[in-house]
Amino acid sequence: MEHYLFVHFKERRTPEGEQVYFGLSKDGYTWEPVNGGNPVLWSMIGEKGVRDCTIIRSDNGKFYIIATDLSLSYNMRRVYHNSWHEIQQNGSNHLMMWESEDLVHWSNPWSKTVAIPESGCVWAPEVVYDAEEQLYYMFFSATPQEESFKTGNGVQEGTAKEVLMVAVSQYPDHGFRLINFTDPDSCGEENLHTYNAVPGKQDENGNVMDA
């Protein structure tokens, strides 16, 4: 019998909450926990915790779980001093990944860097496959560090918060190239775009931005 699979974490301030859980459903409304409600997969590398899990089935039939590399239980006080701003600016710019051929047996996790080196924490990845182009597109948000605003990676001069980024690859597990929406050679003339800074924030001259 076919089932829906829900891949998720649990919002707890303990290490077991920030791991990978599975839920099964026959109708998409009523869900039953897998593994007795305990984590199915653990991340013991990077920040040793994951959030915002997504799953994709690749064109070769394999499954991949991709998740945010962030542990509040381990690092909120010790590393980030109870500050979400520090997480945004200095958090991991890696994503955590697992691979499986049958949804039962999974590889060990590995990390993948997809954002620009000057970005802070990478959040909430989603991956879609374009069968016509035979390409995988990864969408995620990241927070550019203030000193990186002039790097030409789609971020205007000023102070931004979280920026949606897009990376593309022929493979679901490696080789993602960040698309630069300010460079026509990277994104194509028809897709040129610059990110507006967050309204109400100040630019480098102390002026409040309206856009």
Short mmCIF file of C-alpha atoms in Angstrom, two decimals:
data_model
loop_
_atom_site.label_atom_id
_atom_site.label_comp_id
_atom_site.label_asym_id
_atom_site.label_seq_id
_atom_site.Cartn_x
_atom_site.Cartn_y
_atom_site.Cartn_z
CA MET A 1 0.00 0.00 0.00
CA GLU A 2 1.31 3.46 -0.89
CA HIS A 3 1.94 6.01 1.85
CA TYR A 4 2.99 9.63 2.16
CA LEU A 5 6.32 10.21 3.89
CA PHE A 6 6.83 13.28 6.08
CA VAL A 7 10.46 14.13 6.93
CA HIS A 8 10.82 16.62 9.76
CA PHE A 9 12.52 17.73 12.97
CA LYS A 10 10.91 18.59 16.32
CA GLU A 11 11.06 22.02 17.92
CA ARG A 12 12.78 21.09 21.16
CA ARG A 13 15.73 22.58 22.98
CA THR A 14 17.28 19.13 23.40
CA PRO A 15 19.66 17.38 20.98
CA GLU A 16 17.23 14.62 19.99
CA GLY A 17 14.69 17.17 18.74
CA GLU A 18 17.01 18.59 16.12
CA GLN A 19 17.42 15.34 14.19
CA VAL A 20 15.53 13.63 11.35
CA TYR A 21 12.09 12.10 12.06
CA PHE A 22 9.75 10.22 9.72
CA GLY A 23 5.97 10.15 9.68
CA LEU A 24 3.73 7.97 7.49
CA SER A 25 0.21 8.65 6.27
CA LYS A 26 -2.28 6.92 3.97
CA ASP A 27 -4.29 10.06 3.28
CA GLY A 28 -1.97 13.02 4.00
CA TYR A 29 -4.05 14.04 7.04
CA THR A 30 -3.49 11.40 9.72
CA TRP A 31 0.13 10.62 10.50
CA GLU A 32 1.87 7.82 12.37
CA PRO A 33 5.42 8.25 13.70
CA VAL A 34 8.15 5.91 12.48
CA ASN A 35 10.69 4.31 14.83
CA GLY A 36 8.47 4.79 17.85
CA GLY A 37 8.61 8.56 17.48
CA ASN A 38 12.39 8.56 17.89
CA PRO A 39 14.88 10.06 15.41
CA VAL A 40 15.46 7.94 12.32
CA LEU A 41 18.69 9.73 11.40
CA TRP A 42 21.20 11.62 13.53
CA SER A 43 23.66 14.28 12.46
CA MET A 44 26.88 13.95 14.42
CA ILE A 45 28.91 16.31 12.25
CA GLY A 46 28.78 20.06 11.71
CA GLU A 47 26.57 21.61 14.39
CA LYS A 48 25.35 18.11 15.37
CA GLY A 49 21.74 19.02 14.74
CA VAL A 50 19.48 19.64 11.74
CA ARG A 51 16.28 21.52 11.00
CA ASP A 52 14.04 22.27 7.99
CA CYS A 53 14.39 18.85 6.35
CA THR A 54 13.40 18.22 2.74
CA ILE A 55 13.51 15.04 0.66
CA ILE A 56 13.82 14.47 -3.08
CA ARG A 57 13.83 11.43 -5.34
CA SER A 58 16.49 11.84 -8.02
CA ASP A 59 16.20 10.86 -11.66
CA ASN A 60 18.31 7.75 -10.94
CA GLY A 61 15.82 6.58 -8.29
CA LYS A 62 17.88 7.41 -5.20
CA PHE A 63 16.48 9.49 -2.34
CA TYR A 64 18.23 12.45 -0.73
CA ILE A 65 17.43 14.26 2.49
CA ILE A 66 18.77 17.81 2.74
CA ALA A 67 18.55 19.89 5.91
CA THR A 68 19.71 23.04 7.64
CA ASP A 69 22.88 22.52 9.68
CA LEU A 70 21.84 24.19 12.94
CA SER A 71 21.63 23.07 16.55
CA LEU A 72 20.15 25.46 19.08
CA SER A 73 20.43 22.91 21.87
CA TYR A 74 24.20 22.64 21.49
CA ASN A 75 25.12 26.10 20.30
CA MET A 76 22.49 28.74 21.09
CA ARG A 77 24.13 29.80 24.36
CA ARG A 78 27.67 28.50 24.00
CA VAL A 79 28.37 29.70 20.44
CA TYR A 80 25.68 32.23 19.54
CA HIS A 81 25.17 33.85 22.98
CA ASN A 82 21.37 33.53 22.76
CA SER A 83 21.31 35.79 19.70
CA TRP A 84 19.45 35.00 16.49
CA HIS A 85 21.38 37.84 14.89
CA GLU A 86 24.62 35.96 15.55
CA ILE A 87 23.11 32.82 14.02
CA GLN A 88 22.08 34.75 10.93
CA GLN A 89 25.48 36.36 10.55
CA ASN A 90 27.81 33.58 11.67
CA GLY A 91 25.88 30.31 11.44
CA SER A 92 26.81 27.40 9.23
CA ASN A 93 26.75 27.96 5.46
CA HIS A 94 26.65 24.19 4.96
CA LEU A 95 23.69 21.91 4.36
CA MET A 96 23.53 18.34 5.66
CA MET A 97 22.69 15.47 3.29
CA TRP A 98 21.81 11.75 3.44
CA GLU A 99 21.37 9.25 0.59
CA SER A 100 19.25 6.09 0.31
CA GLU A 101 18.14 3.65 -2.37
CA ASP A 102 15.10 2.32 -0.49
CA LEU A 103 14.13 4.85 2.26
CA VAL A 104 15.19 2.24 4.85
CA HIS A 105 18.96 2.09 4.63
CA TRP A 106 20.64 5.49 4.74
CA SER A 107 24.19 6.70 4.28
CA ASN A 108 26.09 8.59 6.93
CA PRO A 109 25.49 12.35 6.69
CA TRP A 110 27.82 14.66 4.83
CA SER A 111 27.91 18.42 4.50
CA LYS A 112 27.70 20.54 1.37
CA THR A 113 28.49 24.24 1.02
CA VAL A 114 26.17 26.01 -1.40
CA ALA A 115 26.15 29.68 -0.36
CA ILE A 116 28.78 32.32 -0.91
CA PRO A 117 31.61 32.12 1.66
CA GLU A 118 30.66 35.54 3.06
CA SER A 119 27.12 34.46 3.94
CA GLY A 120 25.90 33.49 7.38
CA CYS A 121 23.51 30.66 8.22
CA VAL A 122 21.92 28.82 5.29
CA TRP A 123 18.26 28.03 5.91
CA ALA A 124 15.46 25.79 4.71
CA PRO A 125 16.59 24.19 1.43
CA GLU A 126 14.15 22.97 -1.19
CA VAL A 127 15.18 21.08 -4.34
CA VAL A 128 13.21 20.56 -7.54
CA TYR A 129 14.14 18.66 -10.69
CA ASP A 130 13.51 20.14 -14.13
CA ALA A 131 13.14 17.08 -16.36
CA GLU A 132 13.21 19.15 -19.54
CA GLU A 133 16.52 20.80 -18.66
CA GLN A 134 17.74 17.77 -16.68
CA LEU A 135 18.88 20.07 -13.90
CA TYR A 136 18.29 20.27 -10.15
CA TYR A 137 17.44 23.67 -8.69
CA MET A 138 18.07 24.29 -5.01
CA PHE A 139 16.30 27.20 -3.32
CA PHE A 140 17.43 28.38 0.12
CA SER A 141 17.77 31.52 2.19
CA ALA A 142 20.95 32.94 3.63
CA THR A 143 22.02 36.10 5.39
CA PRO A 144 24.83 38.02 3.68
CA GLN A 145 27.33 39.39 6.13
CA GLU A 146 27.46 43.17 6.09
CA GLU A 147 30.94 43.32 4.57
CA SER A 148 29.84 41.13 1.65
CA PHE A 149 27.27 43.50 0.16
CA LYS A 150 29.53 44.50 -2.73
CA THR A 151 30.54 40.98 -3.77
CA GLY A 152 28.19 40.97 -6.76
CA ASN A 153 26.20 37.95 -5.62
CA GLY A 154 22.79 39.48 -6.11
CA VAL A 155 22.92 41.64 -3.01
CA GLN A 156 22.62 45.40 -3.27
CA GLU A 157 24.74 47.75 -1.24
CA GLY A 158 23.15 48.28 2.17
CA THR A 159 21.84 46.13 5.00
CA ALA A 160 19.81 43.05 4.09
CA LYS A 161 18.27 40.37 6.24
CA GLU A 162 17.57 36.99 4.61
CA VAL A 163 18.09 36.63 0.88
CA LEU A 164 16.60 33.89 -1.30
CA MET A 165 19.37 32.18 -3.25
CA VAL A 166 19.23 29.66 -6.08
CA ALA A 167 21.85 27.08 -7.05
CA VAL A 168 21.79 24.65 -9.97
CA SER A 169 23.40 21.27 -10.64
CA GLN A 170 23.19 18.25 -12.91
CA TYR A 171 23.30 16.09 -9.79
CA PRO A 172 21.24 16.17 -6.58
CA ASP A 173 24.14 15.54 -4.21
CA HIS A 174 27.04 17.66 -5.50
CA GLY A 175 28.17 20.25 -8.00
CA PHE A 176 25.68 23.01 -7.19
CA ARG A 177 26.59 26.35 -8.73
CA LEU A 178 25.18 29.50 -7.15
CA ILE A 179 23.29 31.61 -9.68
CA ASN A 180 24.28 35.29 -9.64
CA PHE A 181 21.19 37.26 -10.63
CA THR A 182 23.24 40.42 -11.23
CA ASP A 183 25.37 38.71 -13.87
CA PRO A 184 23.75 37.92 -17.25
CA ASP A 185 26.39 35.27 -17.93
CA SER A 186 25.26 33.46 -14.79
CA CYS A 187 21.49 33.82 -14.95
CA GLY A 188 20.66 34.99 -18.48
CA GLU A 189 19.61 38.48 -19.58
CA GLU A 190 15.91 37.75 -19.02
CA ASN A 191 16.50 36.83 -15.36
CA LEU A 192 18.59 39.81 -14.23
CA HIS A 193 17.51 40.92 -10.77
CA THR A 194 18.90 42.70 -7.72
CA TYR A 195 17.70 42.11 -4.19
CA ASN A 196 16.25 45.09 -2.39
CA ALA A 197 17.51 45.80 1.08
CA VAL A 198 15.05 45.28 3.92
CA PRO A 199 12.68 48.25 4.46
CA GLY A 200 13.45 50.29 7.54
CA LYS A 201 17.07 49.17 7.74
CA GLN A 202 19.91 51.64 7.41
CA ASP A 203 22.38 51.82 4.57
CA GLU A 204 26.10 52.42 5.11
CA ASN A 205 25.49 56.18 5.35
CA GLY A 206 22.86 55.81 8.06
CA ASN A 207 19.92 56.52 5.76
CA VAL A 208 16.71 54.56 6.33
CA MET A 209 15.77 52.58 3.22
CA ASP A 210 12.23 52.50 1.87
CA ALA A 211 12.60 49.76 -0.77
#
